[in-house]
Amino acid sequence: MEFKTDSPNYYPIECALVKQMTYFTGTYPLYHSTLYSNDIFKNTFIMKSSEKIYNQIINNLDLIVEYQEALHKENLYLSYIEFDTIKSSKIQASRKTINALKEDIKTLTLKTQELILTSCANSDLDLVRDEQGVKEFKNKLYNFQDNLISTENYTFFNDFYCKMMEELDNKRELIKKYGILIQFKDIRDNLSLLETRQESLNLFKVAIEKLKKLLHINQESTANSDEENKN
């Protein structure tokens, strides 16, 4: 796997994944929780995703640590027996175990990355309300690749990015049509809500215009009555 990490010598994968989480939450919640042993970071991330996703990510991180520890032990064992020709079958078995553990770590790491990316990006997309939000979302998602953990032939990010850009284009069209989407939650399921909202706004405008005319008529009637009384 290829990735950047702030801790190359101490749990590099775990630190890279946590950095992805802070990409969406900001670093302050993590620092605050680290210094004061509270749930600020946990709660902030849950707001960006869900409690289920957060718990799954934590479980995955714990499991990655277990795999890494098992891999370390197996590497030590292999280094102990690898030059002993009498134990050739054990050497082969050990190498097979090492390859399996590496594959498990890679698979679980990418799965965790995808949970972080999809849950948080979809949450951010729901918060896009105007043209400025469209630009900010596009840049933020594009720049996530700086924190991406990648492997050979790994296309998930590119595929997901294209999908999100399609949804963003749809939302941009809705913004152009309806203006700022104040209470807009889900463009995939609530298009009818916008149509209803627009019809309600139109009816409201009609009602206001009629009320203005009625008030104007009443004002004219009152003025005429006052003029007649004076006469």
mmCIF file of C-alpha atoms in Angstrom:
data_model
loop_
_atom_site.group_PDB
_atom_site.id
_atom_site.type_symbol
_atom_site.label_atom_id
_atom_site.label_comp_id
_atom_site.label_asym_id
_atom_site.label_seq_id
_atom_site.Cartn_x
_atom_site.Cartn_y
_atom_site.Cartn_z
ATOM 1 C CA MET A 1 0.000 0.000 0.000
ATOM 2 C CA GLU A 2 1.091 3.555 -0.735
ATOM 3 C CA PHE A 3 0.114 6.417 1.580
ATOM 4 C CA LYS A 4 1.355 9.350 3.618
ATOM 5 C CA THR A 5 1.438 9.136 7.390
ATOM 6 C CA ASP A 6 2.550 11.375 10.233
ATOM 7 C CA SER A 7 3.755 8.310 12.138
ATOM 8 C CA PRO A 8 5.865 6.080 9.847
ATOM 9 C CA ASN A 9 7.329 4.050 12.718
ATOM 10 C CA TYR A 10 4.348 3.667 15.025
ATOM 11 C CA TYR A 11 1.029 2.321 13.717
ATOM 12 C CA PRO A 12 1.326 4.129 10.360
ATOM 13 C CA ILE A 13 -1.870 2.690 8.854
ATOM 14 C CA GLU A 14 -4.002 3.525 11.869
ATOM 15 C CA CYS A 15 -2.634 7.079 11.983
ATOM 16 C CA ALA A 16 -3.316 7.523 8.266
ATOM 17 C CA LEU A 17 -6.933 6.402 8.724
ATOM 18 C CA VAL A 18 -7.467 8.669 11.725
ATOM 19 C CA LYS A 19 -6.053 11.535 9.681
ATOM 20 C CA GLN A 20 -8.709 10.800 7.060
ATOM 21 C CA MET A 21 -11.345 11.086 9.781
ATOM 22 C CA THR A 22 -9.938 14.430 10.912
ATOM 23 C CA TYR A 23 -10.001 15.614 7.302
ATOM 24 C CA PHE A 24 -13.779 15.779 7.705
ATOM 25 C CA THR A 25 -14.037 16.688 11.397
ATOM 26 C CA GLY A 26 -11.106 19.073 11.666
ATOM 27 C CA THR A 27 -8.156 18.460 13.975
ATOM 28 C CA TYR A 28 -9.466 20.364 17.002
ATOM 29 C CA PRO A 29 -11.911 17.616 18.166
ATOM 30 C CA LEU A 30 -9.149 15.002 18.011
ATOM 31 C CA TYR A 31 -6.662 17.136 19.947
ATOM 32 C CA HIS A 32 -9.305 18.048 22.513
ATOM 33 C CA SER A 33 -10.297 14.419 23.062
ATOM 34 C CA THR A 34 -6.651 13.339 23.261
ATOM 35 C CA LEU A 35 -5.738 15.986 25.831
ATOM 36 C CA TYR A 36 -8.869 15.823 27.980
ATOM 37 C CA SER A 37 -10.042 12.226 27.442
ATOM 38 C CA ASN A 38 -13.541 13.161 26.303
ATOM 39 C CA ASP A 39 -15.874 12.182 23.437
ATOM 40 C CA ILE A 40 -15.636 15.387 21.391
ATOM 41 C CA PHE A 41 -13.913 13.671 18.475
ATOM 42 C CA LYS A 42 -16.226 10.654 18.615
ATOM 43 C CA ASN A 43 -19.366 12.781 18.695
ATOM 44 C CA THR A 44 -18.125 15.087 15.947
ATOM 45 C CA PHE A 45 -17.392 12.177 13.648
ATOM 46 C CA ILE A 46 -20.745 10.564 14.419
ATOM 47 C CA MET A 47 -22.405 13.818 13.351
ATOM 48 C CA LYS A 48 -20.507 13.509 10.062
ATOM 49 C CA SER A 49 -21.438 9.861 9.561
ATOM 50 C CA SER A 50 -23.364 7.753 12.083
ATOM 51 C CA GLU A 51 -22.772 5.881 15.316
ATOM 52 C CA LYS A 52 -22.882 2.589 13.416
ATOM 53 C CA ILE A 53 -20.181 3.726 10.981
ATOM 54 C CA TYR A 54 -18.018 5.086 13.806
ATOM 55 C CA ASN A 55 -18.214 1.822 15.745
ATOM 56 C CA GLN A 56 -17.409 -0.164 12.626
ATOM 57 C CA ILE A 57 -14.332 1.958 11.956
ATOM 58 C CA ILE A 58 -13.121 1.570 15.546
ATOM 59 C CA ASN A 59 -13.613 -2.191 15.363
ATOM 60 C CA ASN A 60 -11.697 -2.269 12.085
ATOM 61 C CA LEU A 61 -8.810 -0.299 13.585
ATOM 62 C CA ASP A 62 -8.615 -2.702 16.522
ATOM 63 C CA LEU A 63 -8.619 -5.641 14.144
ATOM 64 C CA ILE A 64 -5.870 -4.108 11.995
ATOM 65 C CA VAL A 65 -3.736 -3.787 15.143
ATOM 66 C CA GLU A 66 -4.340 -7.460 15.924
ATOM 67 C CA TYR A 67 -3.360 -8.460 12.391
ATOM 68 C CA GLN A 68 -0.200 -6.357 12.608
ATOM 69 C CA GLU A 69 0.809 -7.926 15.906
ATOM 70 C CA ALA A 70 0.216 -11.399 14.484
ATOM 71 C CA LEU A 71 2.245 -10.458 11.417
ATOM 72 C CA HIS A 72 5.104 -9.222 13.575
ATOM 73 C CA LYS A 73 5.180 -12.490 15.518
ATOM 74 C CA GLU A 74 5.052 -14.542 12.340
ATOM 75 C CA ASN A 75 7.927 -12.552 10.823
ATOM 76 C CA LEU A 76 10.016 -13.205 13.937
ATOM 77 C CA TYR A 77 9.213 -16.898 13.728
ATOM 78 C CA LEU A 78 10.133 -17.015 10.056
ATOM 79 C CA SER A 79 13.435 -15.256 10.645
ATOM 80 C CA TYR A 80 14.197 -17.903 13.253
ATOM 81 C CA ILE A 81 13.548 -20.896 11.001
ATOM 82 C CA GLU A 82 14.092 -19.625 7.446
ATOM 83 C CA PHE A 83 17.628 -21.011 7.161
ATOM 84 C CA ASP A 84 16.759 -24.401 8.620
ATOM 85 C CA THR A 85 16.309 -26.734 5.647
ATOM 86 C CA ILE A 86 14.865 -29.390 7.886
ATOM 87 C CA LYS A 87 11.919 -27.121 8.615
ATOM 88 C CA SER A 88 11.184 -26.262 4.969
ATOM 89 C CA SER A 89 7.487 -27.171 5.281
ATOM 90 C CA LYS A 90 7.164 -24.855 8.301
ATOM 91 C CA ILE A 91 8.895 -22.100 6.345
ATOM 92 C CA GLN A 92 6.385 -22.424 3.521
ATOM 93 C CA ALA A 93 3.483 -22.448 5.965
ATOM 94 C CA SER A 94 4.860 -19.378 7.730
ATOM 95 C CA ARG A 95 5.247 -17.468 4.477
ATOM 96 C CA LYS A 96 1.707 -18.409 3.523
ATOM 97 C CA THR A 97 0.447 -17.092 6.863
ATOM 98 C CA ILE A 98 2.401 -13.855 6.393
ATOM 99 C CA ASN A 99 0.929 -13.287 2.918
ATOM 100 C CA ALA A 100 -2.577 -13.970 4.217
ATOM 101 C CA LEU A 101 -2.135 -11.491 7.079
ATOM 102 C CA LYS A 102 -0.811 -8.828 4.710
ATOM 103 C CA GLU A 103 -3.824 -9.341 2.463
ATOM 104 C CA ASP A 104 -6.194 -9.117 5.425
ATOM 105 C CA ILE A 105 -4.573 -5.870 6.548
ATOM 106 C CA LYS A 106 -4.800 -4.386 3.067
ATOM 107 C CA THR A 107 -8.427 -5.420 2.566
ATOM 108 C CA LEU A 108 -9.554 -4.126 5.958
ATOM 109 C CA THR A 109 -7.599 -0.884 5.540
ATOM 110 C CA LEU A 110 -9.231 -0.101 2.206
ATOM 111 C CA LYS A 111 -12.650 -1.071 3.526
ATOM 112 C CA THR A 112 -12.202 1.328 6.456
ATOM 113 C CA GLN A 113 -11.023 4.091 4.151
ATOM 114 C CA GLU A 114 -14.110 3.646 2.003
ATOM 115 C CA LEU A 115 -16.396 3.817 5.047
ATOM 116 C CA ILE A 116 -14.813 7.108 6.091
ATOM 117 C CA LEU A 117 -14.927 8.605 2.618
ATOM 118 C CA THR A 118 -18.435 7.591 1.588
ATOM 119 C CA SER A 119 -20.174 8.389 4.872
ATOM 120 C CA CYS A 120 -18.546 11.792 5.359
ATOM 121 C CA ALA A 121 -18.668 12.872 1.718
ATOM 122 C CA ASN A 122 -22.363 12.046 1.460
ATOM 123 C CA SER A 123 -22.979 13.996 4.654
ATOM 124 C CA ASP A 124 -21.101 16.990 3.251
ATOM 125 C CA LEU A 125 -23.038 16.776 -0.005
ATOM 126 C CA ASP A 126 -26.313 17.000 1.908
ATOM 127 C CA LEU A 127 -25.076 20.265 3.436
ATOM 128 C CA VAL A 128 -24.460 21.940 0.079
ATOM 129 C CA ARG A 129 -26.993 24.771 -0.214
ATOM 130 C CA ASP A 130 -25.608 27.246 -2.753
ATOM 131 C CA GLU A 131 -23.042 27.805 -5.504
ATOM 132 C CA GLN A 132 -20.282 28.528 -2.987
ATOM 133 C CA GLY A 133 -21.058 25.241 -1.264
ATOM 134 C CA VAL A 134 -20.810 23.447 -4.603
ATOM 135 C CA LYS A 135 -17.300 24.804 -5.192
ATOM 136 C CA GLU A 136 -16.134 24.051 -1.672
ATOM 137 C CA PHE A 137 -17.460 20.486 -1.771
ATOM 138 C CA LYS A 138 -15.798 19.792 -5.120
ATOM 139 C CA ASN A 139 -12.421 21.060 -3.910
ATOM 140 C CA LYS A 140 -12.654 19.234 -0.592
ATOM 141 C CA LEU A 141 -13.470 15.891 -2.185
ATOM 142 C CA TYR A 142 -10.765 16.304 -4.826
ATOM 143 C CA ASN A 143 -8.122 17.147 -2.211
ATOM 144 C CA PHE A 144 -8.965 14.067 -0.165
ATOM 145 C CA GLN A 145 -6.720 12.112 -2.507
ATOM 146 C CA ASP A 146 -3.735 13.682 -0.710
ATOM 147 C CA ASN A 147 -4.689 11.443 2.228
ATOM 148 C CA LEU A 148 -5.638 8.447 0.114
ATOM 149 C CA ILE A 149 -4.291 4.969 0.810
ATOM 150 C CA SER A 150 -3.867 3.302 -2.562
ATOM 151 C CA THR A 151 -2.778 0.016 -4.046
ATOM 152 C CA GLU A 152 -2.198 -1.253 -7.540
ATOM 153 C CA ASN A 153 -5.389 -1.217 -9.632
ATOM 154 C CA TYR A 154 -7.338 0.495 -6.842
ATOM 155 C CA THR A 155 -9.980 2.622 -8.568
ATOM 156 C CA PHE A 156 -12.504 3.177 -5.793
ATOM 157 C CA PHE A 157 -11.701 6.844 -5.234
ATOM 158 C CA ASN A 158 -11.867 7.754 -8.919
ATOM 159 C CA ASP A 159 -15.155 5.901 -9.346
ATOM 160 C CA PHE A 160 -16.638 7.477 -6.224
ATOM 161 C CA TYR A 161 -15.437 10.940 -7.222
ATOM 162 C CA CYS A 162 -17.132 10.658 -10.618
ATOM 163 C CA LYS A 163 -20.356 9.496 -9.000
ATOM 164 C CA MET A 164 -20.340 12.365 -6.524
ATOM 165 C CA MET A 165 -19.656 14.899 -9.275
ATOM 166 C CA GLU A 166 -22.748 13.664 -11.092
ATOM 167 C CA GLU A 167 -24.827 14.142 -7.946
ATOM 168 C CA LEU A 168 -23.225 17.529 -7.394
ATOM 169 C CA ASP A 169 -24.129 18.592 -10.936
ATOM 170 C CA ASN A 170 -27.734 17.575 -10.261
ATOM 171 C CA LYS A 171 -27.740 19.616 -7.092
ATOM 172 C CA ARG A 172 -26.198 22.603 -8.897
ATOM 173 C CA GLU A 173 -29.067 22.531 -11.372
ATOM 174 C CA LEU A 174 -31.561 22.520 -8.511
ATOM 175 C CA ILE A 175 -29.796 25.491 -6.928
ATOM 176 C CA LYS A 176 -30.000 27.391 -10.219
ATOM 177 C CA LYS A 177 -33.693 26.556 -10.468
ATOM 178 C CA TYR A 178 -34.809 27.097 -6.879
ATOM 179 C CA GLY A 179 -32.102 29.227 -5.301
ATOM 180 C CA ILE A 180 -30.561 28.496 -1.911
ATOM 181 C CA LEU A 181 -31.761 25.134 -0.632
ATOM 182 C CA ILE A 182 -32.468 26.054 2.976
ATOM 183 C CA GLN A 183 -34.176 22.866 4.085
ATOM 184 C CA PHE A 184 -32.952 20.563 1.359
ATOM 185 C CA LYS A 185 -31.810 17.157 2.644
ATOM 186 C CA ASP A 186 -31.656 14.559 -0.095
ATOM 187 C CA ILE A 187 -31.706 15.293 -3.821
ATOM 188 C CA ARG A 188 -32.150 11.620 -4.657
ATOM 189 C CA ASP A 189 -35.369 11.092 -2.702
ATOM 190 C CA ASN A 190 -36.988 14.506 -2.253
ATOM 191 C CA LEU A 191 -37.312 16.102 -5.680
ATOM 192 C CA SER A 192 -41.077 16.151 -5.232
ATOM 193 C CA LEU A 193 -40.614 18.146 -2.044
ATOM 194 C CA LEU A 194 -38.947 20.939 -4.004
ATOM 195 C CA GLU A 195 -41.731 21.005 -6.545
ATOM 196 C CA THR A 196 -44.296 21.197 -3.750
ATOM 197 C CA ARG A 197 -42.243 23.865 -1.994
ATOM 198 C CA GLN A 198 -42.008 25.917 -5.181
ATOM 199 C CA GLU A 199 -45.761 25.627 -5.776
ATOM 200 C CA SER A 200 -46.373 26.716 -2.187
ATOM 201 C CA LEU A 201 -44.107 29.713 -2.652
ATOM 202 C CA ASN A 202 -45.940 30.655 -5.842
ATOM 203 C CA LEU A 203 -49.308 30.377 -4.090
ATOM 204 C CA PHE A 204 -47.940 32.438 -1.217
ATOM 205 C CA LYS A 205 -46.855 35.147 -3.660
ATOM 206 C CA VAL A 206 -50.317 35.153 -5.232
ATOM 207 C CA ALA A 207 -51.916 35.431 -1.804
ATOM 208 C CA ILE A 208 -49.641 38.362 -0.918
ATOM 209 C CA GLU A 209 -50.523 40.156 -4.148
ATOM 210 C CA LYS A 210 -54.239 39.660 -3.519
ATOM 211 C CA LEU A 211 -53.831 40.871 0.041
ATOM 212 C CA LYS A 212 -52.027 43.986 -1.195
ATOM 213 C CA LYS A 213 -54.840 44.715 -3.626
ATOM 214 C CA LEU A 214 -57.440 44.161 -0.921
ATOM 215 C CA LEU A 215 -55.621 46.466 1.480
ATOM 216 C CA HIS A 216 -55.283 49.054 -1.259
ATOM 217 C CA ILE A 217 -59.015 48.883 -1.978
ATOM 218 C CA ASN A 218 -59.833 49.175 1.713
ATOM 219 C CA GLN A 219 -57.490 52.141 2.070
ATOM 220 C CA GLU A 220 -59.165 53.849 -0.894
ATOM 221 C CA SER A 221 -62.627 53.140 0.554
ATOM 222 C CA THR A 222 -61.609 54.520 3.939
ATOM 223 C CA ALA A 223 -60.125 57.611 2.335
ATOM 224 C CA ASN A 224 -63.305 58.221 0.305
ATOM 225 C CA SER A 225 -65.447 57.779 3.390
ATOM 226 C CA ASP A 226 -63.342 60.258 5.341
ATOM 227 C CA GLU A 227 -63.581 62.722 2.465
ATOM 228 C CA GLU A 228 -67.398 62.386 2.335
ATOM 229 C CA ASN A 229 -67.635 62.913 6.090
ATOM 230 C CA LYS A 230 -65.617 66.084 5.811
ATOM 231 C CA ASN A 231 -67.940 67.352 3.092
#
